[in-house]
PDB file of C-alpha atoms in Angstrom:
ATOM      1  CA  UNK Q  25      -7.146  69.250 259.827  1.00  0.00           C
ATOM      2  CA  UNK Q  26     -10.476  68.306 258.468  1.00  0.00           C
ATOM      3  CA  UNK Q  27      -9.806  71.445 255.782  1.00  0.00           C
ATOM      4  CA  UNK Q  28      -5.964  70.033 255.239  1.00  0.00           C
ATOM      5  CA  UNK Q  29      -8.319  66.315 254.420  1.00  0.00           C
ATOM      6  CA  UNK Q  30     -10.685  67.703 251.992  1.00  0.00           C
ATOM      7  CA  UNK Q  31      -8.150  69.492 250.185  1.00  0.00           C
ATOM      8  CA  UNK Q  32      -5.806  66.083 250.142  1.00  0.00           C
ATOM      9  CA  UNK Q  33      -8.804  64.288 248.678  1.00  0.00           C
ATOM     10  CA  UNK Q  34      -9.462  67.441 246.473  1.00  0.00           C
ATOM     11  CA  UNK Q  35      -5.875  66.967 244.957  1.00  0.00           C
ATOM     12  CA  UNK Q  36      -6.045  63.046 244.818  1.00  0.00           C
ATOM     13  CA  UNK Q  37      -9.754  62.992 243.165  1.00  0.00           C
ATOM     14  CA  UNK Q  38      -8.716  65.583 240.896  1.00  0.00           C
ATOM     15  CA  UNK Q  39      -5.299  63.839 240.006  1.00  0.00           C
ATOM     16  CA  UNK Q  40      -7.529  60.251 239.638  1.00  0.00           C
ATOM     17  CA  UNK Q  41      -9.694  62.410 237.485  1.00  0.00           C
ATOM     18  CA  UNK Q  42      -6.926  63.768 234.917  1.00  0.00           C
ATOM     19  CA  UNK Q  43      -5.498  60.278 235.117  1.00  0.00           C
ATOM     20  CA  UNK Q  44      -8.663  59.250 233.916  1.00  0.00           C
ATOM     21  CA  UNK Q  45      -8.617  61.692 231.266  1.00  0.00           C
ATOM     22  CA  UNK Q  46      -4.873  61.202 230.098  1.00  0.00           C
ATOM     23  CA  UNK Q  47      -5.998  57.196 229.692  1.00  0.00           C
ATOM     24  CA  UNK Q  48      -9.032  58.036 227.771  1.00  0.00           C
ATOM     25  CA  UNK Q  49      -7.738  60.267 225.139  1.00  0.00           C
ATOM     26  CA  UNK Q  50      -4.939  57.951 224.892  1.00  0.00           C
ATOM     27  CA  UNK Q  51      -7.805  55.172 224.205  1.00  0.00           C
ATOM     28  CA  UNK Q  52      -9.452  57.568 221.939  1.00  0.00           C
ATOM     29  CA  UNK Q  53      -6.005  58.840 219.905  1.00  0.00           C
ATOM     30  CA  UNK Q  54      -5.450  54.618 219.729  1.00  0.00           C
ATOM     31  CA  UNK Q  55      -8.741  54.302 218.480  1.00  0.00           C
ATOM     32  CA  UNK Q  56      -8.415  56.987 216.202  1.00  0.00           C
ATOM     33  CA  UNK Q  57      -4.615  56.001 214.573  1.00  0.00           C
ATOM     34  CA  UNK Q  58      -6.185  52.078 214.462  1.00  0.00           C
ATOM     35  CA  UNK Q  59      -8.927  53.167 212.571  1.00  0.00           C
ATOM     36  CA  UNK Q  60      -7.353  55.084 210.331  1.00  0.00           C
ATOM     37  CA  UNK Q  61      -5.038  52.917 209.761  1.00  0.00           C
ATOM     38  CA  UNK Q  62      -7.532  50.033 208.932  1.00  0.00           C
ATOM     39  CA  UNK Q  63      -8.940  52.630 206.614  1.00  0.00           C
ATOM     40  CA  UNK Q  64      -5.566  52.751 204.872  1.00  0.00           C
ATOM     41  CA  UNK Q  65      -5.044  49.580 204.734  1.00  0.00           C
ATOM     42  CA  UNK Q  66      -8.379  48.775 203.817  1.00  0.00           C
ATOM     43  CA  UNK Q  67      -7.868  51.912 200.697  1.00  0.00           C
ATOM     44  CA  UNK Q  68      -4.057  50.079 199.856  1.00  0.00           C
ATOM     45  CA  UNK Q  69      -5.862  46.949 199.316  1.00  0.00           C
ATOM     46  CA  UNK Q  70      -8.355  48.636 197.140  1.00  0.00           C
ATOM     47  CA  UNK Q  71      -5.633  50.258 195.472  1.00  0.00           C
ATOM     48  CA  UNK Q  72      -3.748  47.254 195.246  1.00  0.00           C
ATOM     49  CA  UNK Q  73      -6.655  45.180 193.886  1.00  0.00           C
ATOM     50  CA  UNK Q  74      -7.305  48.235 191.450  1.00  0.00           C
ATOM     51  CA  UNK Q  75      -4.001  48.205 190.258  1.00  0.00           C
ATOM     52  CA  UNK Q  76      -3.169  44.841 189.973  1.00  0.00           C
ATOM     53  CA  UNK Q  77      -6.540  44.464 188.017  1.00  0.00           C
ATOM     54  CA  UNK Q  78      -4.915  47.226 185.551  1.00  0.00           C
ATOM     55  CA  UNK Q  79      -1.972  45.387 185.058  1.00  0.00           C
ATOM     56  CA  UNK Q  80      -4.252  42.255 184.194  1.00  0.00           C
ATOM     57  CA  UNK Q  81      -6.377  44.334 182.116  1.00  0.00           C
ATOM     58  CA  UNK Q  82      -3.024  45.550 180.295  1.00  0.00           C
ATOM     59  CA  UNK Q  83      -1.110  42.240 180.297  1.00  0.00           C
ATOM     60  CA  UNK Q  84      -4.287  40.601 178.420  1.00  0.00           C
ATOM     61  CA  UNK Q  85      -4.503  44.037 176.296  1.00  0.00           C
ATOM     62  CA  UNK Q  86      -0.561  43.051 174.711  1.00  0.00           C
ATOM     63  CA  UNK Q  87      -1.221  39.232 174.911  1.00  0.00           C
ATOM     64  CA  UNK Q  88      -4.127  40.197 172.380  1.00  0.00           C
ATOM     65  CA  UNK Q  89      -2.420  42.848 170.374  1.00  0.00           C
ATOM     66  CA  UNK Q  90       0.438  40.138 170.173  1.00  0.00           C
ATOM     67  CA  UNK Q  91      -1.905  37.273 168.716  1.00  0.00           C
ATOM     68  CA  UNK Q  92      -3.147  39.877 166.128  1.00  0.00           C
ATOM     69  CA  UNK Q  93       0.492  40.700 165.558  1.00  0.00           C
ATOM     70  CA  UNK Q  94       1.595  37.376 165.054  1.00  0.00           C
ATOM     71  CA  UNK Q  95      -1.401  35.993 162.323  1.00  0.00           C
ATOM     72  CA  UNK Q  96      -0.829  39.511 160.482  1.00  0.00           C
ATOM     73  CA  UNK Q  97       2.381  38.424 160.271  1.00  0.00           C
ATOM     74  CA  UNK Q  98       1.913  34.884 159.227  1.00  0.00           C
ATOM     75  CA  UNK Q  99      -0.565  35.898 156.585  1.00  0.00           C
ATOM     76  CA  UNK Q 100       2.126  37.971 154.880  1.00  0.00           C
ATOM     77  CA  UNK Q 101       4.550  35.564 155.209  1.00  0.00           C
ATOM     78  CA  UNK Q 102       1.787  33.497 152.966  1.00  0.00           C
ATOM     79  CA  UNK Q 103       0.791  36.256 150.713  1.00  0.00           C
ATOM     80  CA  UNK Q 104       4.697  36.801 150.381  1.00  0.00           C
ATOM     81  CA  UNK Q 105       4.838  33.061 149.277  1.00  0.00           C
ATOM     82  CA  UNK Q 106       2.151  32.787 146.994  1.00  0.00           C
ATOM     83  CA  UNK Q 107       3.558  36.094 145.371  1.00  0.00           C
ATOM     84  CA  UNK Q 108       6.659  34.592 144.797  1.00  0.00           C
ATOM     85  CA  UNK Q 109       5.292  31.390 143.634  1.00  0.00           C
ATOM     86  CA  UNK Q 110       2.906  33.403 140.715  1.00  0.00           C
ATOM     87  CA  UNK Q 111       5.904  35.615 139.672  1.00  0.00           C
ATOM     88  CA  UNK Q 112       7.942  32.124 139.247  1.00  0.00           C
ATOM     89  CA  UNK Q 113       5.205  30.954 136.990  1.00  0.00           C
ATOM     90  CA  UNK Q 114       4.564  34.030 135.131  1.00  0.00           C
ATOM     91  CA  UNK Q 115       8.203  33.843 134.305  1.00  0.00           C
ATOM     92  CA  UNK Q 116       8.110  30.212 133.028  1.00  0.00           C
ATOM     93  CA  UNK Q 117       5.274  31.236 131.410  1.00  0.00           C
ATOM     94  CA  UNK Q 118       7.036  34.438 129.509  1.00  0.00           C
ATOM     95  CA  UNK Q 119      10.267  32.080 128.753  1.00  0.00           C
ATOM     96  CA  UNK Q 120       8.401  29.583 127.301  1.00  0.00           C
ATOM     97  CA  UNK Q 121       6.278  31.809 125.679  1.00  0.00           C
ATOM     98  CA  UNK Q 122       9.853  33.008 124.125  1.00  0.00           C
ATOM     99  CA  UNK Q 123      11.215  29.804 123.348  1.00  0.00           C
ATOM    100  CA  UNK Q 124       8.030  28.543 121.749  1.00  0.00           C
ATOM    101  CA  UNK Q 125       8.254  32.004 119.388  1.00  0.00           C
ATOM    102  CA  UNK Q 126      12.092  31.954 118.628  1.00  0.00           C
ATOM    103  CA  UNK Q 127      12.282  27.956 117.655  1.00  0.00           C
ATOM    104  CA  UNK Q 128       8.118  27.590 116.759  1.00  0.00           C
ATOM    105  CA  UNK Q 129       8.558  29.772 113.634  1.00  0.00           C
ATOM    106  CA  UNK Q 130      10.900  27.793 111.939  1.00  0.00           C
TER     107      UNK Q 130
END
């Protein structure tokens, strides 16, 4: 009997014991996944804040290149204008030129 106790309370310690175990390295593989997946999280926010600090970086990039764009474009719009406006007077300036010749010789 006493034989048939000790090996009862053999089985039941050892069973506590791997009960003990199971719950642990559950503990540890929760530990583990948490973690890891604060790590991820914590490396998707860095990732996030890296590339949503690109996208910044480019959207201020094109909002430059287009102010460049657009005064490039305004000053030949001007250049175009004074152009025009000294080809208008050089042509005045040739057809008087030829009306002061054709009726100034008389």
């Amino acid at each position: 009997m006493e034989g048939e106790d000790t090996g009862t309370k053999g089985e039941a310690l050892k069973s506590q014991i791997a009960i003990r175990c199971m719950r642990a390295n559950f503990l540890i593989s929760s530990l583990k996944s948490l973690q890891a997946y604060r790590n991820a999280s914590t490396r998707d926010d860095g990732e996030e804040e890296d590339k949503r600090d690109r996208l910044l970086r480019t959207i201020t990039n094109l909002k430059i290149e287009l102010a460049r764009e657009r005064e490039m474009n305004r000053q030949i719009r001007i250049f175009s204008s004074v152009e025009a406006f000294f080809c208008i007077l050089v042509l005045l300036s040739l057809w008087s030129f030829c009306l002061t010749f054709a009726f100034g010789s008389e």
